[in-house]
Amino acid sequence: MDRFVVVSVLNNRHQTPVAKRNVNPTYNPKDATFDFPIYSSLAEKLGVIELVIWDKDMLKKDYLGEAAIPL
């Protein structure tokens, strides 16, 4: 029940804070807004924005799902 999201574009990766004891978290925009430098010369290589949702446990993290948004 401690959810967080990892957001990736190419090799740039950012993570939201862990939402403790919340199965349907809403993140504050200041904590879940990320900058990804995108250059037109890389446009063909960008592909997708990848969102991976995790549940953090005391000893490990559990994979919950993912989505890919084409650029």
C-alpha positions as a Python dict, from the first residue, in 0.01 Angstrom:
ca = {
    (1, 'M'): (0, 0, 0),
    (2, 'D'): (302, 231, -27),
    (3, 'R'): (285, 329, -393),
    (4, 'F'): (528, 524, -607),
    (5, 'V'): (583, 579, -980),
    (6, 'V'): (906, 578, -1179),
    (7, 'V'): (889, 799, -1490),
    (8, 'S'): (1149, 745, -1767),
    (9, 'V'): (1242, 896, -2102),
    (10, 'L'): (1546, 732, -2261),
    (11, 'N'): (1798, 704, -1974),
    (12, 'N'): (1651, 991, -1771),
    (13, 'R'): (1457, 856, -1474),
    (14, 'H'): (1264, 1028, -1195),
    (15, 'Q'): (1052, 896, -910),
    (16, 'T'): (753, 1028, -718),
    (17, 'P'): (758, 1022, -339),
    (18, 'V'): (624, 705, -176),
    (19, 'A'): (256, 748, -85),
    (20, 'K'): (230, 568, 249),
    (21, 'R'): (-77, 351, 315),
    (22, 'N'): (-260, 470, 5),
    (23, 'V'): (-390, 244, -273),
    (24, 'N'): (-506, 539, -487),
    (25, 'P'): (-249, 817, -433),
    (26, 'T'): (-270, 1169, -567),
    (27, 'Y'): (70, 1337, -587),
    (28, 'N'): (133, 1704, -523),
    (29, 'P'): (240, 1865, -855),
    (30, 'K'): (560, 2003, -700),
    (31, 'D'): (663, 1648, -605),
    (32, 'A'): (559, 1476, -928),
    (33, 'T'): (654, 1722, -1203),
    (34, 'F'): (976, 1632, -1382),
    (35, 'D'): (1188, 1797, -1650),
    (36, 'F'): (1317, 1589, -1937),
    (37, 'P'): (1540, 1772, -2185),
    (38, 'I'): (1412, 1687, -2533),
    (39, 'Y'): (1614, 1791, -2835),
    (40, 'S'): (1479, 1777, -3189),
    (41, 'S'): (1794, 1590, -3295),
    (42, 'L'): (1685, 1306, -3062),
    (43, 'A'): (1319, 1309, -3159),
    (44, 'E'): (1336, 981, -3351),
    (45, 'K'): (1511, 802, -3062),
    (46, 'L'): (1279, 917, -2782),
    (47, 'G'): (1010, 659, -2836),
    (48, 'V'): (793, 668, -2523),
    (49, 'I'): (746, 806, -2176),
    (50, 'E'): (741, 501, -1951),
    (51, 'L'): (549, 495, -1621),
    (52, 'V'): (614, 201, -1387),
    (53, 'I'): (410, 167, -1068),
    (54, 'W'): (562, 2, -763),
    (55, 'D'): (453, -90, -411),
    (56, 'K'): (732, -45, -157),
    (57, 'D'): (753, -303, 120),
    (58, 'M'): (996, -317, 409),
    (59, 'L'): (1235, -559, 237),
    (60, 'K'): (1155, -523, -133),
    (61, 'K'): (936, -352, -390),
    (62, 'D'): (655, -519, -582),
    (63, 'Y'): (580, -445, -947),
    (64, 'L'): (218, -333, -996),
    (65, 'G'): (206, -233, -1363),
    (66, 'E'): (326, 2, -1630),
    (67, 'A'): (217, 224, -1916),
    (68, 'A'): (403, 365, -2215),
    (69, 'I'): (295, 691, -2379),
    (70, 'P'): (428, 743, -2734),
    (71, 'L'): (602, 1073, -2801),
}
